[in-house]
Short mmCIF file of C-alpha atoms in Angstrom, two decimals:
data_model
loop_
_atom_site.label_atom_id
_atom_site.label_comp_id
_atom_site.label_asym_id
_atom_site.label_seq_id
_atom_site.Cartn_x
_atom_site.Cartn_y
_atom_site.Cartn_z
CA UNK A 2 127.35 86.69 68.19
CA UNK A 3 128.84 89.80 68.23
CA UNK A 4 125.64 91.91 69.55
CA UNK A 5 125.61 88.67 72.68
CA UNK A 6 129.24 89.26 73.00
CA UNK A 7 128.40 92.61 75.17
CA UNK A 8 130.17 92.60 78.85
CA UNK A 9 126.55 94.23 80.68
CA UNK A 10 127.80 96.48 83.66
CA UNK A 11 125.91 95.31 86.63
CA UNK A 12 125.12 98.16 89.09
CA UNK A 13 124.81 95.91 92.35
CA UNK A 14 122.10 96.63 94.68
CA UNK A 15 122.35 96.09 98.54
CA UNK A 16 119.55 93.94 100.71
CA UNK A 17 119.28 97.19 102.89
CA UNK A 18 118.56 99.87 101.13
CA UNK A 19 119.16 102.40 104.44
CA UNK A 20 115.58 103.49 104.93
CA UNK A 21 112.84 103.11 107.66
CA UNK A 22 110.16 101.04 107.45
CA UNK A 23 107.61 103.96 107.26
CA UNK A 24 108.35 104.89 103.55
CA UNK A 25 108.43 103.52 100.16
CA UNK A 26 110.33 105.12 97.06
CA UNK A 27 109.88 104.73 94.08
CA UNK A 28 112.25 105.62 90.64
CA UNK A 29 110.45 106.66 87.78
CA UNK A 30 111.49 106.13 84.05
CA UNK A 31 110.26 107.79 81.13
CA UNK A 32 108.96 110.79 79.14
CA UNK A 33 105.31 110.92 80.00
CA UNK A 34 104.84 111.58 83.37
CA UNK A 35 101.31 110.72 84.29
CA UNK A 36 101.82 107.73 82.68
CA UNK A 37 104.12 106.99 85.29
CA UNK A 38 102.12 108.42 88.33
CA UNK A 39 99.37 106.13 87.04
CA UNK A 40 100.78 102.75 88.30
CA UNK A 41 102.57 104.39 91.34
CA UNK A 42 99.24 105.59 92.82
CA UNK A 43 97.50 102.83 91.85
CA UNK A 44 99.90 100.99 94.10
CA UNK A 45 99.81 103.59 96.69
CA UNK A 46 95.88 102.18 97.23
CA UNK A 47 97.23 98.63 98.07
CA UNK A 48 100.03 99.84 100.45
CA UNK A 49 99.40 100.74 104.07
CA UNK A 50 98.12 104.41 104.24
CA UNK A 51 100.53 105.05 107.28
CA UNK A 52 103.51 104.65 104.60
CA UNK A 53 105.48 107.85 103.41
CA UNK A 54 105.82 107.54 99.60
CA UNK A 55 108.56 109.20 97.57
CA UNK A 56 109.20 109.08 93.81
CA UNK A 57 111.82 110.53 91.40
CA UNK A 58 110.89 110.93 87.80
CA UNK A 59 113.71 111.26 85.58
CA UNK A 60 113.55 112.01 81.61
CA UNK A 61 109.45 113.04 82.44
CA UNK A 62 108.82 116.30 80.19
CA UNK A 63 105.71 115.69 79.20
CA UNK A 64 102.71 117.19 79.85
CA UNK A 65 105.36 119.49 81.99
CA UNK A 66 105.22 118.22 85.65
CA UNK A 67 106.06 121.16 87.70
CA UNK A 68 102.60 122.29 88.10
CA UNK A 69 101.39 118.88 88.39
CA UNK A 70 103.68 117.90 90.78
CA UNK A 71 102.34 121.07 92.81
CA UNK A 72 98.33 119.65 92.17
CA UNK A 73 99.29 115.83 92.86
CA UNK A 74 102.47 115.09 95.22
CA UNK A 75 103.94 118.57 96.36
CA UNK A 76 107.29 118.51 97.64
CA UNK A 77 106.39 121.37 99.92
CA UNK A 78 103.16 119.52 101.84
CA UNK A 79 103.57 118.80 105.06
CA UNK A 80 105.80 115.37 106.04
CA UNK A 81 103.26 113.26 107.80
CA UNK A 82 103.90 109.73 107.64
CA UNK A 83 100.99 109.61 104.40
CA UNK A 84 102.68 111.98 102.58
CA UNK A 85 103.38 111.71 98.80
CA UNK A 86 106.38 113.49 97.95
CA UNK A 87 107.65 113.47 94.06
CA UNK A 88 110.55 115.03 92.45
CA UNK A 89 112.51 115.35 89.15
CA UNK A 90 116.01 114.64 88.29
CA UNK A 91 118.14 117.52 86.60
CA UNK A 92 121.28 115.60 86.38
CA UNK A 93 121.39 114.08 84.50
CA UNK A 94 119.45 115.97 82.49
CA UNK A 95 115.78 114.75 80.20
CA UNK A 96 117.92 114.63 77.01
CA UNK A 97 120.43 112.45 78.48
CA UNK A 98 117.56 109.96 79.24
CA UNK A 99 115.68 110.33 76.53
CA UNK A 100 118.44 109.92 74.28
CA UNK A 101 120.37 107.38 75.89
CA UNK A 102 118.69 104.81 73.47
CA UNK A 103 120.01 106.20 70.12
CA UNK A 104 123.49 105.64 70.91
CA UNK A 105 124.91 103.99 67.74
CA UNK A 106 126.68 101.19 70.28
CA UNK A 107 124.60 99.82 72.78
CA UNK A 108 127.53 98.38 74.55
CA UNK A 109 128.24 102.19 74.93
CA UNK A 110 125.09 103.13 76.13
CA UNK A 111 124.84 100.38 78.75
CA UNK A 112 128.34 101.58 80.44
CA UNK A 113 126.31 105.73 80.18
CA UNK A 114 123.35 104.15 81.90
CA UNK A 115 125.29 102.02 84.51
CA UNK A 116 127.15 104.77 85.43
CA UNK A 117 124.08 107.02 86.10
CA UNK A 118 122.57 105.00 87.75
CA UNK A 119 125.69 103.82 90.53
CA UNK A 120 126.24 107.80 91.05
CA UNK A 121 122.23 108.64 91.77
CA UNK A 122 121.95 107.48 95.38
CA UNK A 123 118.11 107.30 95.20
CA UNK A 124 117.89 105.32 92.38
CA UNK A 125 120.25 102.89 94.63
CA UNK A 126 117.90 102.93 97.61
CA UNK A 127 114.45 102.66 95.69
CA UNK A 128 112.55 99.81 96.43
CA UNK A 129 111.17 99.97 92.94
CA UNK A 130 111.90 101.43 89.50
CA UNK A 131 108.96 102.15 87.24
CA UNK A 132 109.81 102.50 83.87
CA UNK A 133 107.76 102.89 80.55
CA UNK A 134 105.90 106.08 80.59
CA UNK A 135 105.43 106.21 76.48
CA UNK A 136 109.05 106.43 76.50
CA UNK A 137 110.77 103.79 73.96
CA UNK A 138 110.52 99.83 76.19
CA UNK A 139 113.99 100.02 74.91
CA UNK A 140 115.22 102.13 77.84
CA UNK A 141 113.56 99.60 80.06
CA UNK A 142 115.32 96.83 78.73
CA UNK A 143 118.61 98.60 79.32
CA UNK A 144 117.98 99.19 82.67
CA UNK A 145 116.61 95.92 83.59
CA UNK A 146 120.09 94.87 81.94
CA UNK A 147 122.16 96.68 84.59
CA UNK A 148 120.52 96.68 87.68
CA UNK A 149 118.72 93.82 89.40
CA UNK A 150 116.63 96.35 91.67
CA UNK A 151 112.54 95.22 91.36
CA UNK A 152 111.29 96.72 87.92
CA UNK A 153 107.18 97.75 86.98
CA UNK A 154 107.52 98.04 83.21
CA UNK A 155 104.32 99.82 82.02
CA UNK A 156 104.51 99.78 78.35
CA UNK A 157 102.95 102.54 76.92
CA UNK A 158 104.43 102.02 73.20
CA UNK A 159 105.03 99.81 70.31
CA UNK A 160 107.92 97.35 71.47
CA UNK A 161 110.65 98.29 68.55
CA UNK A 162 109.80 102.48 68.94
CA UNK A 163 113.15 104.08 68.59
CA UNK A 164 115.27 100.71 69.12
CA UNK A 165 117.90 100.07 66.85
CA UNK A 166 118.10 99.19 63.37
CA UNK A 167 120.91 96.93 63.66
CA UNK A 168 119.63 93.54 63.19
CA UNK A 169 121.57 91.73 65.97
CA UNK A 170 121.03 94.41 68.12
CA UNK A 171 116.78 94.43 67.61
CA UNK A 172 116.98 90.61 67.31
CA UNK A 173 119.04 90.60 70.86
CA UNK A 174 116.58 93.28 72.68
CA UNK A 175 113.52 91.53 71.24
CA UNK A 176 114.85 88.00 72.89
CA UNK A 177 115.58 89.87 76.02
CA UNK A 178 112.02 91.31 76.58
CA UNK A 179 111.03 87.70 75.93
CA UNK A 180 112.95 86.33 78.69
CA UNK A 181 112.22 89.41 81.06
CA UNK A 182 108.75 89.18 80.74
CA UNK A 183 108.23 85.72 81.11
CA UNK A 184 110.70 84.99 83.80
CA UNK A 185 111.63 81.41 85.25
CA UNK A 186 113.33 80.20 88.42
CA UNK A 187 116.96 80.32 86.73
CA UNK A 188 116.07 84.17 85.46
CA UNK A 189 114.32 85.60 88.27
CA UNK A 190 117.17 85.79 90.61
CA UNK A 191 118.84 88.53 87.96
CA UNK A 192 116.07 91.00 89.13
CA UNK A 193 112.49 90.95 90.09
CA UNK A 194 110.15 92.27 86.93
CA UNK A 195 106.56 92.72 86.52
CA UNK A 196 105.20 93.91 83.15
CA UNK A 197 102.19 95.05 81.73
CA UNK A 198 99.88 97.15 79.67
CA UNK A 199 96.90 99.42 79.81
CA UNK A 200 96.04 98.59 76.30
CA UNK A 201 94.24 95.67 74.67
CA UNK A 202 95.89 96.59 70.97
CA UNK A 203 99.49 96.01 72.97
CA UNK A 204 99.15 93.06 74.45
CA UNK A 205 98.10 91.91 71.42
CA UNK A 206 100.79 93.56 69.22
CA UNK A 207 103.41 92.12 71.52
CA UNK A 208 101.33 88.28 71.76
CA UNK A 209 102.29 88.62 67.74
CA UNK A 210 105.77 89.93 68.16
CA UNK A 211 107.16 87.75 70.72
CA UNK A 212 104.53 85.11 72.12
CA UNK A 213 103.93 86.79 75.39
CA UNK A 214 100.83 87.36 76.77
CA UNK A 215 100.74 90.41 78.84
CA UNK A 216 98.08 91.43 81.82
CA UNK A 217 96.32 94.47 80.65
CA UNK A 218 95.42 96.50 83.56
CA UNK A 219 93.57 99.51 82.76
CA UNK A 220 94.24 103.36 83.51
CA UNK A 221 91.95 104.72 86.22
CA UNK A 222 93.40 108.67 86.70
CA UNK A 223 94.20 107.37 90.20
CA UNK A 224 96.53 110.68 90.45
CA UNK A 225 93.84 113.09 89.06
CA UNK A 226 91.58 112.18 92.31
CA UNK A 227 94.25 112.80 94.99
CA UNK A 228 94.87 116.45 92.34
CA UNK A 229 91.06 117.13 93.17
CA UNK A 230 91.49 116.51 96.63
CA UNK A 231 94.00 118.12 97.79
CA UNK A 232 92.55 120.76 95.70
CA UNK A 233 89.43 121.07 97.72
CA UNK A 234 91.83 120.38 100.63
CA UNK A 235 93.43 124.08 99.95
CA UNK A 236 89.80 125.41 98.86
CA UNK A 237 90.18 125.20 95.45
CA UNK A 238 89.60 122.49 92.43
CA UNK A 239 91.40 122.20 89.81
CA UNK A 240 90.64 120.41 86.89
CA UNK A 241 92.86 119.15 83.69
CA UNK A 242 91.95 117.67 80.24
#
């Protein structure tokens, strides 16, 4: 009772987020960045190619993006209506985001996160957060808890990495994902969420831990073969490990 008895702080989020119809942005949530470019451009193939796609990574270290960034979405290329423009967050800062889930009181933690995120205007005019990024799903479930913007939760680790070792708290967080990832008609209405895996040994870890089934879909480097070419685009190729 006393890890339900939480008051969540709901960051509202507007019908019109104030852009034009001619771009997409997305919010990205994690430490591993191409983890995170990997579902964004593979969604980027389904939208129409006249769309203008932003993104904003924030707690992504790792491999270091900068040069990446540079290879894959440069924020200097030109602003045609195709564009792909990504960016990072510096405030606040990776540890703040990468930390945020070892805060001994999660009731603590959520009023941190809520706050960040009601102060970051892109975050509030996204028209989808991606979150997961072999960061701990922990994070993910916080934010799902205090926003109700649309959510693609790409889990890249085990489901209890870095969450708490209070019992009511894991217990509460566990039922949670449960509910969030197999939403009904009474649940969706508290914000859109998709979830998923690219591995077969998750979705079967988390069929074990909490009865859900999850769609695997599969990394394909999407982002590597817009790297290569705009590489030969500029006369040059550049290839990564």
């Amino acid at each position: 009772e006393a890890a339900l008895s939480a008051t969540l702080p709901l960051v509202p989020v507007g019908r019109d987020h104030g852009r034009k119809d001619s771009s997409v942005t997305f919010a990205g949530f994690g430490v591993h960045f191409t983890t995170l470019l990997e579902p964004i451009s593979a969604l980027r193939r389904v939208l129409p190619e006249a769309l203008h796609i932003s993104a904003v990574f924030y707690g992504s270290s790792h491999p270091p993006p900068q040069l990446i960034i540079q290879e894959v979405c440069p924020t200097d290329r030109e602003p045609t209506r195709s564009a792909f423009h990504c960016f990072l967050s510096t405030s606040p800062g990776d540890n703040f985001w990468q930390g945020i889930v070892d805060r001994k009181s999660l009731q603590d933690a959520l009023g941190e996160l809520a706050a960040a995120v009601a102060s970051d205007r892109f975050i509030q005019k996204a028209d989808c957060l991606v979150c997961g990024g072999g960061h701990s799903p922990t994070l993910c479930l916080m934010l799902r808890m205090v926003t109700g913007a649309p959510l693609f939760f790409n889990l890249q680790a085990p489901l209890t990495f870095r969450m708490s070792k209070n019992p009511d708290q894991r217990a509460m967080l566990v039922a949670y994902f449960r509910e969030m990832a197999r939403p009904t008609m009474a649940t969706a209405s508290r914000g859109r969420t998709v979830v998923s895996t690219s591995l077969i040994f998750f979705q079967r870890q988390y069929w074990v831990q909490t009865g859900c089934l999850l769609p695997v879909v599969r990394n394909h480097n999407l982002y590597a073969a817009a790297s290569i070419g705009l590489g030969a685009a500029q006369g040059k190729i550049i290839l990564k490990e």
